[in-house]
Amino acid sequence: MNLYGLAVVLIVLTVGITFCYTFLFNLSEIRVSGESDMYSAEEIVAAAGIKKGDNLLRLDTEKSEKQILDELLYVETASVKKKFPSSVEIKVTRCIPAYTVYHDRGSLLVSKKGKILAEFVEGASGAINGLPKIYGYNPSVLTAGKMIDTENDHKKDAFDELISCLSTKGDSDIASVDMTNEFSIIVNYKNGMVFRMGGWTDVEYKLNLAESVMQKDTIRGKKGYLTMVGTNQCSFRMTDKPVGAPDEN
């Protein structure tokens, strides 16, 4: 009797699971929201590889998110959520050009999250006015649609922290960053101030410290050099001709 009961339970479970994966939780509604001025809702759904009639239990949301990011160049983030019993919600955000990263053969237009939007060969005009210019990063990835990367872990850490910091601040007052030497990173501000940041660590803290020093009454409006002294101090030296970006020297 115990074996008979166990067999009945297993049969019921098998039938129930099969029913759920075939007849129940089938997709009848797909909602698309967020920001995307480049793609229609239909294009986003197609890139996700989702269609009405698909079973929610079989749906791989992570795979769909990756497909959207891989296929739609100007989508920055993608979220696919199951809404039981029969709907899916797709939310996307658009890529915003944020940096021009220079390398030996040209430059890359990069989004706020570090996604490569375009590559420009040497001599072509790839810079967008007002965007910070990054020098010395030595990108190892040049393909549009991929995340920018470098084989130098120190420079990667510095760049990742830099873009994370600037993304939270909105419009940047930084004109360029030279990280050719990861032990001596130089930040050029639009107001003519040059910040000798030092090494690749604690980038966010150092930038915040430099900005607070520039806002002091005795320094505001002046041009010159800011230099990290130790780990928690920043000195100022005024000059009429501060260092420019690498292509302006």
CSV table of C-alpha atoms in Angstrom, one decimal, residues 109-241:
chain,number,residue,atom,x,y,z
A,109,LEU,CA,32.7,56.8,-27.6
A,110,VAL,CA,31.7,55.3,-24.3
A,111,SER,CA,28.4,55.4,-22.3
A,112,LYS,CA,27.9,56.2,-18.6
A,113,LYS,CA,28.1,52.5,-17.7
A,114,GLY,CA,31.2,51.8,-19.8
A,115,LYS,CA,29.5,50.4,-23.0
A,116,ILE,CA,31.3,51.2,-26.2
A,117,LEU,CA,29.0,53.0,-28.6
A,118,ALA,CA,31.3,53.7,-31.5
A,119,GLU,CA,35.0,53.5,-32.6
A,120,PHE,CA,36.7,56.2,-34.5
A,121,VAL,CA,39.9,55.7,-36.4
A,122,GLU,CA,42.9,58.0,-35.9
A,123,GLY,CA,42.2,61.3,-37.6
A,124,ALA,CA,38.5,61.0,-37.4
A,125,SER,CA,36.5,63.4,-35.2
A,126,GLY,CA,35.2,61.1,-32.5
A,127,ALA,CA,35.0,63.5,-29.6
A,128,ILE,CA,31.8,65.1,-28.5
A,129,ASN,CA,32.1,68.6,-27.1
A,130,GLY,CA,31.8,68.7,-23.4
A,131,LEU,CA,32.5,65.0,-22.7
A,132,PRO,CA,35.5,64.1,-20.6
A,133,LYS,CA,38.4,62.8,-22.5
A,134,ILE,CA,40.3,59.8,-21.2
A,135,TYR,CA,43.9,59.2,-22.1
A,136,GLY,CA,46.2,56.3,-21.3
A,137,TYR,CA,43.6,53.7,-20.6
A,138,ASN,CA,44.9,51.3,-23.2
A,139,PRO,CA,41.6,49.5,-24.0
A,140,SER,CA,41.8,45.8,-24.8
A,141,VAL,CA,38.2,45.8,-26.3
A,142,LEU,CA,37.3,48.1,-29.2
A,143,THR,CA,34.1,46.6,-30.4
A,144,ALA,CA,30.9,48.6,-30.3
A,145,GLY,CA,28.3,47.0,-28.0
A,146,LYS,CA,30.9,45.5,-25.7
A,147,MET,CA,31.9,46.8,-22.3
A,148,ILE,CA,35.2,48.7,-22.3
A,149,ASP,CA,38.1,46.9,-20.7
A,150,THR,CA,41.8,46.9,-20.2
A,151,GLU,CA,44.4,44.4,-19.3
A,152,ASN,CA,45.8,46.8,-16.7
A,153,ASP,CA,43.9,46.0,-13.5
A,154,HIS,CA,45.0,49.3,-11.8
A,155,LYS,CA,43.7,51.4,-14.7
A,156,LYS,CA,40.5,49.3,-14.8
A,157,ASP,CA,39.9,49.9,-11.1
A,158,ALA,CA,40.5,53.7,-11.5
A,159,PHE,CA,38.3,54.0,-14.6
A,160,ASP,CA,35.4,52.0,-13.1
A,161,GLU,CA,35.5,54.1,-9.9
A,162,LEU,CA,35.8,57.3,-12.0
A,163,ILE,CA,32.7,56.6,-14.1
A,164,SER,CA,30.7,55.4,-11.1
A,165,CYS,CA,31.5,58.6,-9.3
A,166,LEU,CA,30.7,60.9,-12.3
A,167,SER,CA,27.5,59.0,-13.1
A,168,THR,CA,26.1,60.0,-9.6
A,169,LYS,CA,27.2,63.6,-10.0
A,170,GLY,CA,25.5,64.4,-13.3
A,171,ASP,CA,27.2,66.9,-15.5
A,172,SER,CA,31.0,66.7,-15.1
A,173,ASP,CA,33.4,69.6,-14.6
A,174,ILE,CA,36.2,67.3,-15.7
A,175,ALA,CA,37.7,68.1,-19.1
A,176,SER,CA,40.2,65.2,-19.3
A,177,VAL,CA,41.9,62.4,-17.3
A,178,ASP,CA,45.4,61.2,-18.1
A,179,MET,CA,46.0,57.7,-16.6
A,180,THR,CA,49.0,56.9,-18.8
A,181,ASN,CA,50.9,56.3,-15.5
A,182,GLU,CA,48.5,54.6,-13.1
A,183,PHE,CA,50.7,55.7,-10.3
A,184,SER,CA,50.4,59.4,-11.2
A,185,ILE,CA,46.9,60.1,-12.6
A,186,ILE,CA,46.2,63.7,-13.7
A,187,VAL,CA,42.7,65.2,-13.8
A,188,ASN,CA,42.2,68.4,-15.8
A,189,TYR,CA,39.1,70.5,-14.9
A,190,LYS,CA,37.2,72.8,-17.2
A,191,ASN,CA,38.0,75.8,-14.9
A,192,GLY,CA,41.7,75.5,-15.6
A,193,MET,CA,42.6,73.5,-12.4
A,194,VAL,CA,44.9,70.5,-12.6
A,195,PHE,CA,44.6,67.8,-10.0
A,196,ARG,CA,47.6,65.5,-9.5
A,197,MET,CA,45.6,62.6,-8.0
A,198,GLY,CA,48.5,60.2,-7.5
A,199,GLY,CA,47.8,56.5,-7.7
A,200,TRP,CA,44.7,54.6,-8.9
A,201,THR,CA,43.2,53.9,-5.4
A,202,ASP,CA,40.4,55.8,-3.7
A,203,VAL,CA,39.5,57.8,-6.8
A,204,GLU,CA,36.0,58.9,-5.6
A,205,TYR,CA,37.4,60.1,-2.3
A,206,LYS,CA,40.2,62.1,-4.0
A,207,LEU,CA,37.8,63.7,-6.5
A,208,ASN,CA,35.5,64.8,-3.7
A,209,LEU,CA,38.4,66.2,-1.8
A,210,ALA,CA,39.7,68.1,-4.8
A,211,GLU,CA,36.2,69.6,-5.4
A,212,SER,CA,35.9,70.7,-1.8
A,213,VAL,CA,39.3,72.4,-1.9
A,214,MET,CA,38.4,74.2,-5.1
A,215,GLN,CA,35.3,75.6,-3.4
A,216,LYS,CA,37.2,77.3,-0.7
A,217,ASP,CA,37.0,81.1,-0.7
A,218,THR,CA,40.7,81.5,-1.0
A,219,ILE,CA,40.9,79.2,-4.1
A,220,ARG,CA,37.6,79.5,-5.9
A,221,GLY,CA,38.1,81.0,-9.4
A,222,LYS,CA,41.8,80.6,-9.5
A,223,LYS,CA,43.9,78.4,-11.8
A,224,GLY,CA,46.7,76.1,-10.7
A,225,TYR,CA,47.7,72.7,-9.4
A,226,LEU,CA,46.1,70.6,-6.8
A,227,THR,CA,48.3,67.8,-5.5
A,228,MET,CA,47.4,64.9,-3.1
A,229,VAL,CA,49.6,65.0,0.0
A,230,GLY,CA,49.5,61.8,1.8
A,231,THR,CA,46.1,60.1,1.9
A,232,ASN,CA,43.8,62.9,3.1
A,233,GLN,CA,45.2,66.3,2.2
A,234,CYS,CA,45.4,68.3,-1.0
A,235,SER,CA,47.8,71.2,-1.6
A,236,PHE,CA,47.2,74.1,-4.0
A,237,ARG,CA,49.8,76.0,-6.1
A,238,MET,CA,48.6,78.8,-8.3
A,239,THR,CA,49.9,79.3,-11.9
A,240,ASP,CA,48.9,81.3,-15.0
A,241,LYS,CA,49.4,78.3,-17.3
